Amino acid sequence: DGGITQSPKYLFRKEGQNVTLSCEQNLNHDAMYWYRQDPGQGLRLIYYSQIVNDFQKGDIAEGYSVSREKKESFPLTVTSAQKNPTAFYLCASGQGYNEQFFGPGTRLTVL
Amino acid sequence: GENVEQHPSTLSVQEGDSAVIKCTYSDSASNYFPWYKQELGKRPQLIIDIRSNVGEKKDQRIAVTLNKTAKHFSLHITETQPEDSAVYFCAARINTGNQFYFGTGTSLTVIP
């Protein structure tokens, strides 16, 4: 279970506020991912990065932004443009044509 | 892009019985198919995976089968136990990229 961490575990946001979710990995993986999980909808890809300083939009990128300045870190910002941000957010990392390893998740709630 | 469908969305079995979860995919270029187990409030964890050059893989009570022609793969859990209760996700990965496509999940309940 170790190797990829997310913080905070719980996060509360007021409407109109930007918040940033942290994701760090020490697995030396090139690729990192952000998913959103809602009940009954599985995992939906927000953004992914295959290498430092490069990232691509996933299926639901609107209202989110990312950066990949270091190999170990892939923070996700949930902006005020995301109208329904309450969800469970999962970060993952992977290398080559192998499995993804998931972080413990951040539960974001809008007040 | 790839489209992965997963059935059933919920499944209840008696302890000791078998459980089968099925997934279909659309892109014939997909070549890696992992299965994840997610317990309530926790991260998904890999339980078994299969690559497109293999038709079946077993690990104790868990097995996965792949039919490339029909573009479907299945998870089989035998002798189910209450601790098998969780949500299971299938996924597919196309050989040309790093993106995974997930099914919508199956909530498995094993009744003691």
CSV table of N, CA and C in Angstrom, one decimal, chain A residues 1 4 31 33 35 37 42-43 45 48 50 88 90 96-100 102-104, chain B residues 32 36 38 41-46 51 89 93-95 97-100 102-104:
chain,number,residue,atom,x,y,z
A,1,ASP,N,0.8,-1.2,0.0
A,1,ASP,CA,0.0,0.0,0.0
A,1,ASP,C,0.8,1.2,0.0
A,4,ILE,N,2.6,5.7,-2.7
A,4,ILE,CA,1.8,6.8,-3.2
A,4,ILE,C,0.9,7.4,-2.1
A,31,ALA,N,4.4,7.8,-15.1
A,31,ALA,CA,3.0,8.2,-15.4
A,31,ALA,C,2.2,8.4,-14.1
A,33,TYR,N,-1.9,9.8,-12.6
A,33,TYR,CA,-3.3,10.0,-13.0
A,33,TYR,C,-4.1,10.6,-11.9
A,35,TYR,N,-8.3,10.5,-10.9
A,35,TYR,CA,-9.6,10.0,-11.2
A,35,TYR,C,-10.6,10.7,-10.2
A,37,GLN,N,-14.3,9.7,-8.4
A,37,GLN,CA,-15.2,8.6,-8.2
A,37,GLN,C,-16.5,9.0,-7.6
A,42,GLY,N,-18.2,4.5,-11.2
A,42,GLY,CA,-16.8,4.0,-11.4
A,42,GLY,C,-15.8,5.1,-11.4
A,43,LEU,N,-14.7,4.9,-12.0
A,43,LEU,CA,-13.6,5.8,-12.0
A,43,LEU,C,-13.5,6.6,-13.3
A,45,LEU,N,-11.5,9.5,-15.6
A,45,LEU,CA,-10.2,10.1,-15.7
A,45,LEU,C,-10.3,11.6,-15.8
A,48,TYR,N,-4.1,13.1,-16.9
A,48,TYR,CA,-2.9,12.2,-16.7
A,48,TYR,C,-1.7,12.8,-17.3
A,50,GLN,N,2.3,11.6,-18.5
A,50,GLN,CA,3.2,10.5,-18.9
A,50,GLN,C,4.6,10.8,-18.6
A,88,PHE,N,-15.0,11.6,-4.4
A,88,PHE,CA,-13.8,11.0,-3.9
A,88,PHE,C,-12.8,11.0,-5.0
A,90,LEU,N,-9.1,10.1,-6.5
A,90,LEU,CA,-8.0,9.1,-6.4
A,90,LEU,C,-6.9,9.5,-7.4
A,96,GLY,N,5.3,1.9,-17.5
A,96,GLY,CA,5.3,1.0,-18.6
A,96,GLY,C,3.9,0.4,-18.8
A,97,TYR,N,3.9,-0.8,-19.3
A,97,TYR,CA,2.7,-1.5,-19.6
A,97,TYR,C,2.3,-2.4,-18.4
A,98,ASN,N,2.2,-1.8,-17.3
A,98,ASN,CA,1.9,-2.5,-16.0
A,98,ASN,C,0.8,-1.8,-15.3
A,99,GLU,N,0.4,-2.4,-14.1
A,99,GLU,CA,-0.7,-1.9,-13.4
A,99,GLU,C,-0.5,-0.5,-12.8
A,100,GLN,N,-1.6,0.1,-12.4
A,100,GLN,CA,-1.6,1.3,-11.7
A,100,GLN,C,-1.7,1.1,-10.2
A,102,PHE,N,-2.8,2.9,-6.7
A,102,PHE,CA,-3.6,4.0,-6.3
A,102,PHE,C,-3.2,4.6,-4.9
A,103,GLY,N,-3.4,5.8,-4.7
A,103,GLY,CA,-3.3,6.5,-3.4
A,103,GLY,C,-4.5,6.2,-2.6
A,104,PRO,N,-4.5,6.6,-1.3
A,104,PRO,CA,-5.7,6.4,-0.4
A,104,PRO,C,-6.9,7.2,-0.7
B,32,TYR,N,-4.1,-5.1,-22.1
B,32,TYR,CA,-3.8,-5.4,-20.7
B,32,TYR,C,-5.1,-5.1,-19.9
B,36,TYR,N,-9.5,-4.7,-10.2
B,36,TYR,CA,-9.2,-4.1,-8.9
B,36,TYR,C,-10.4,-4.4,-7.9
B,38,GLN,N,-12.1,-2.9,-4.4
B,38,GLN,CA,-12.1,-1.7,-3.6
B,38,GLN,C,-13.0,-1.9,-2.4
B,41,GLY,N,-14.5,3.0,1.3
B,41,GLY,CA,-13.7,4.1,1.7
B,41,GLY,C,-12.2,3.9,1.5
B,42,LYS,N,-11.8,2.9,0.8
B,42,LYS,CA,-10.3,2.6,0.6
B,42,LYS,C,-10.0,2.7,-0.8
B,43,ARG,N,-8.7,2.6,-1.1
B,43,ARG,CA,-8.2,2.6,-2.4
B,43,ARG,C,-8.4,1.3,-3.2
B,44,PRO,N,-8.6,1.4,-4.5
B,44,PRO,CA,-8.6,0.2,-5.3
B,44,PRO,C,-7.3,-0.5,-5.3
B,45,GLN,N,-7.3,-1.9,-5.2
B,45,GLN,CA,-6.1,-2.6,-5.2
B,45,GLN,C,-6.2,-3.7,-6.2
B,46,LEU,N,-5.1,-3.9,-6.9
B,46,LEU,CA,-5.0,-5.0,-8.0
B,46,LEU,C,-5.2,-6.3,-7.3
B,51,ARG,N,-2.9,-10.4,-19.7
B,51,ARG,CA,-2.4,-9.7,-21.0
B,51,ARG,C,-3.0,-10.5,-22.1
B,89,PHE,N,-13.7,-3.6,-9.9
B,89,PHE,CA,-13.6,-2.9,-11.2
B,89,PHE,C,-12.7,-3.6,-12.2
B,93,ARG,N,-6.5,-1.4,-21.1
B,93,ARG,CA,-5.5,-0.5,-21.5
B,93,ARG,C,-5.1,-0.7,-23.0
B,94,ILE,N,-5.1,0.3,-23.8
B,94,ILE,CA,-4.7,0.2,-25.2
B,94,ILE,C,-3.2,0.1,-25.3
B,95,ASN,N,-2.7,-0.6,-26.2
B,95,ASN,CA,-1.3,-0.8,-26.3
B,95,ASN,C,-0.5,0.4,-26.8
B,97,GLY,N,-0.9,3.5,-25.5
B,97,GLY,CA,-0.9,4.7,-24.6
B,97,GLY,C,-0.9,4.2,-23.1
B,98,ASN,N,-0.9,5.2,-22.3
B,98,ASN,CA,-0.9,4.9,-20.8
B,98,ASN,C,-2.2,5.0,-20.2
B,99,GLN,N,-3.3,5.3,-20.9
B,99,GLN,CA,-4.6,5.5,-20.3
B,99,GLN,C,-5.3,4.2,-20.1
B,100,PHE,N,-5.9,4.1,-18.9
B,100,PHE,CA,-6.7,3.0,-18.5
B,100,PHE,C,-8.2,3.4,-18.6
B,102,PHE,N,-11.9,2.2,-17.3
B,102,PHE,CA,-12.5,1.4,-16.2
B,102,PHE,C,-14.0,1.1,-16.5
B,103,GLY,N,-14.4,-0.1,-16.0
B,103,GLY,CA,-15.8,-0.4,-16.0
B,103,GLY,C,-16.5,0.4,-14.8
B,104,THR,N,-17.8,0.3,-14.7
B,104,THR,CA,-18.5,1.1,-13.7
B,104,THR,C,-18.6,0.4,-12.3
